Amino acid sequence: GAGVSQSPSNKVTEKGKDVELRCDPISGHTALYWYRQSLGQGLEFLIYFQGNSAPDKSGLPSDRFSAERTGGSVSTLTIQRTQQEDSAVYLCASSFSGRAYEQYFGPGTRLTVT
Amino acid sequence: AQTVTQSQPEMSVQEAETVTLSCTYDTSESDYYLFWYKQPPSRQMILVIRQEAYKQQNATENRFSVNFQKAAKSFSLKISDSQLGDAAMYFCAYRRSWGGSQGNLIFGKGTKLSVKP
């Protein structure tokens, strides 16, 4: 079946602009995670969604970052007023509630802020 | 807080040989999961192997096996009969067993594995 998909694959933006990154999880997966992968910080957890519950935003680095998940499926990560330190690969993962320990990752979006 | 440490930034192995990647972690919990993920240049994170902390038996998946030493908080990955396609970044990861809002993965910094023909 189809895996986790993310778009765009690559995004170049100017400092100060807003960007939206999209994640489409595997059908039927209720849990969705966003991670950030950067050279300096490695892989970091950003935000977690479980069904229709309030998201766990504990990993978001600043209030410029926000995310939503519509209808328990597609998720959008928004970064406002981008900074150069936001340059990274943003990875999305989803899991099935019955096997929550198995997270399936998308190919990521490489964000470059110039 | 839990931490995961991979002390080998880079490793190299000859094709068909065996290589072991190291990982140590720190936690005060008794039940958890440990994982090895592979990330090729395509960026796709692929689950290689999983170990439940309550299981004493080491997990194996074809050419991949782990040496899980719970008391020492060590979790190494052994790749046997290395193939060119094994070349990638390998990440060790930890996850609490009861998940929920704390079910995110905690990753090590990764080990870049090169396979020489």
XYZ file of N, CA and C in Angstrom, chain A residues 9-10 33 35 37 40-43 45 48 56 89 100-103 105-108 110, chain B residues 33 35 37 39 42-45 47 50 52 91 95 100-105 107-109:
132
model
N 9.077 18.101 -1.880
C 10.281 17.356 -1.567
C 11.398 18.306 -1.130
N 11.474 19.417 -1.806
C 12.455 20.443 -1.484
C 11.783 21.805 -1.533
N 3.569 12.088 13.719
C 4.677 12.802 14.355
C 5.394 13.654 13.309
N 9.214 15.430 12.906
C 10.573 15.519 13.414
C 11.364 16.483 12.526
N 15.355 17.230 11.215
C 16.699 16.670 11.131
C 17.642 17.751 10.616
N 23.291 20.291 12.991
C 23.761 20.623 14.329
C 23.035 19.886 15.446
N 21.748 19.636 15.264
C 20.912 19.090 16.339
C 20.496 17.647 16.128
N 20.826 17.060 15.005
C 20.383 15.689 14.762
C 18.880 15.638 14.548
N 18.267 14.540 14.964
C 16.822 14.333 14.785
C 16.092 14.747 16.055
N 12.246 15.656 17.887
C 10.791 15.596 17.878
C 10.217 17.005 17.909
N 3.215 15.969 18.030
C 2.548 14.664 17.938
C 1.042 14.862 17.917
N 0.413 17.174 21.127
C 1.529 17.417 22.041
C 2.532 18.306 21.309
N 15.871 19.125 7.277
C 14.922 18.193 6.674
C 13.813 17.943 7.692
N 1.684 1.080 18.088
C 2.163 2.454 18.197
C 3.680 2.559 18.173
N 4.364 1.452 18.459
C 5.825 1.505 18.499
C 6.443 1.478 17.111
N 5.679 1.189 16.085
C 6.206 1.145 14.725
C 5.843 2.421 13.995
N 6.799 3.272 13.825
C 6.571 4.520 13.112
C 7.115 4.401 11.696
N 8.046 6.364 8.274
C 8.476 7.711 7.919
C 8.224 8.022 6.445
N 7.987 9.299 6.198
C 7.942 9.802 4.836
C 9.341 10.172 4.374
N 9.477 10.605 3.128
C 10.792 10.934 2.571
C 11.326 12.292 3.011
N 10.496 13.059 3.698
C 10.959 14.339 4.215
C 10.861 15.483 3.226
N 13.121 18.875 2.428
C 14.344 19.635 2.718
C 14.041 21.120 2.564
N 11.216 0.513 24.205
C 11.600 -0.090 22.930
C 12.902 0.552 22.453
N 15.298 0.748 18.770
C 15.211 0.544 17.329
C 16.540 0.893 16.662
N 17.267 2.357 12.841
C 16.719 2.840 11.583
C 17.868 3.064 10.602
N 18.913 5.165 7.099
C 18.536 6.291 6.252
C 19.513 6.393 5.081
N 18.330 8.755 -0.046
C 16.955 9.142 -0.401
C 16.210 9.805 0.748
N 16.783 9.777 1.946
C 16.228 10.386 3.172
C 15.156 9.527 3.846
N 14.687 8.510 3.175
C 13.622 7.677 3.753
C 14.143 6.890 4.933
N 13.573 7.096 6.103
C 13.969 6.340 7.298
C 13.291 4.973 7.245
N 12.856 1.226 9.086
C 13.054 0.455 10.303
C 13.808 -0.825 9.977
N 13.771 -4.034 15.748
C 13.162 -3.535 16.982
C 13.425 -4.515 18.123
N 12.185 -5.144 22.230
C 11.425 -4.779 23.418
C 12.284 -5.040 24.643
N 20.645 5.005 12.521
C 20.271 5.702 13.744
C 19.720 4.719 14.761
N 12.244 4.544 22.593
C 10.855 4.978 22.760
C 10.291 4.388 24.038
N 1.569 7.121 23.928
C 0.747 8.296 24.133
C 1.520 9.524 23.722
N 1.352 10.588 24.463
C 2.012 11.823 24.076
C 3.521 11.757 24.289
N 3.991 10.708 24.963
C 5.434 10.573 25.151
C 5.997 9.508 24.226
N 5.273 9.175 23.178
C 5.685 8.068 22.325
C 6.607 8.456 21.201
N 7.149 9.684 21.239
C 8.059 10.057 20.167
C 9.378 9.319 20.317
N 10.082 9.187 19.211
C 11.383 8.535 19.203
C 12.465 9.527 19.609
N 16.455 9.921 19.173
C 17.472 9.383 18.283
C 18.888 9.707 18.747
N 19.815 8.819 18.381
C 21.223 9.140 18.481
C 21.625 9.999 17.289
N 22.886 10.401 17.262
C 23.381 11.276 16.199
C 23.633 10.546 14.892
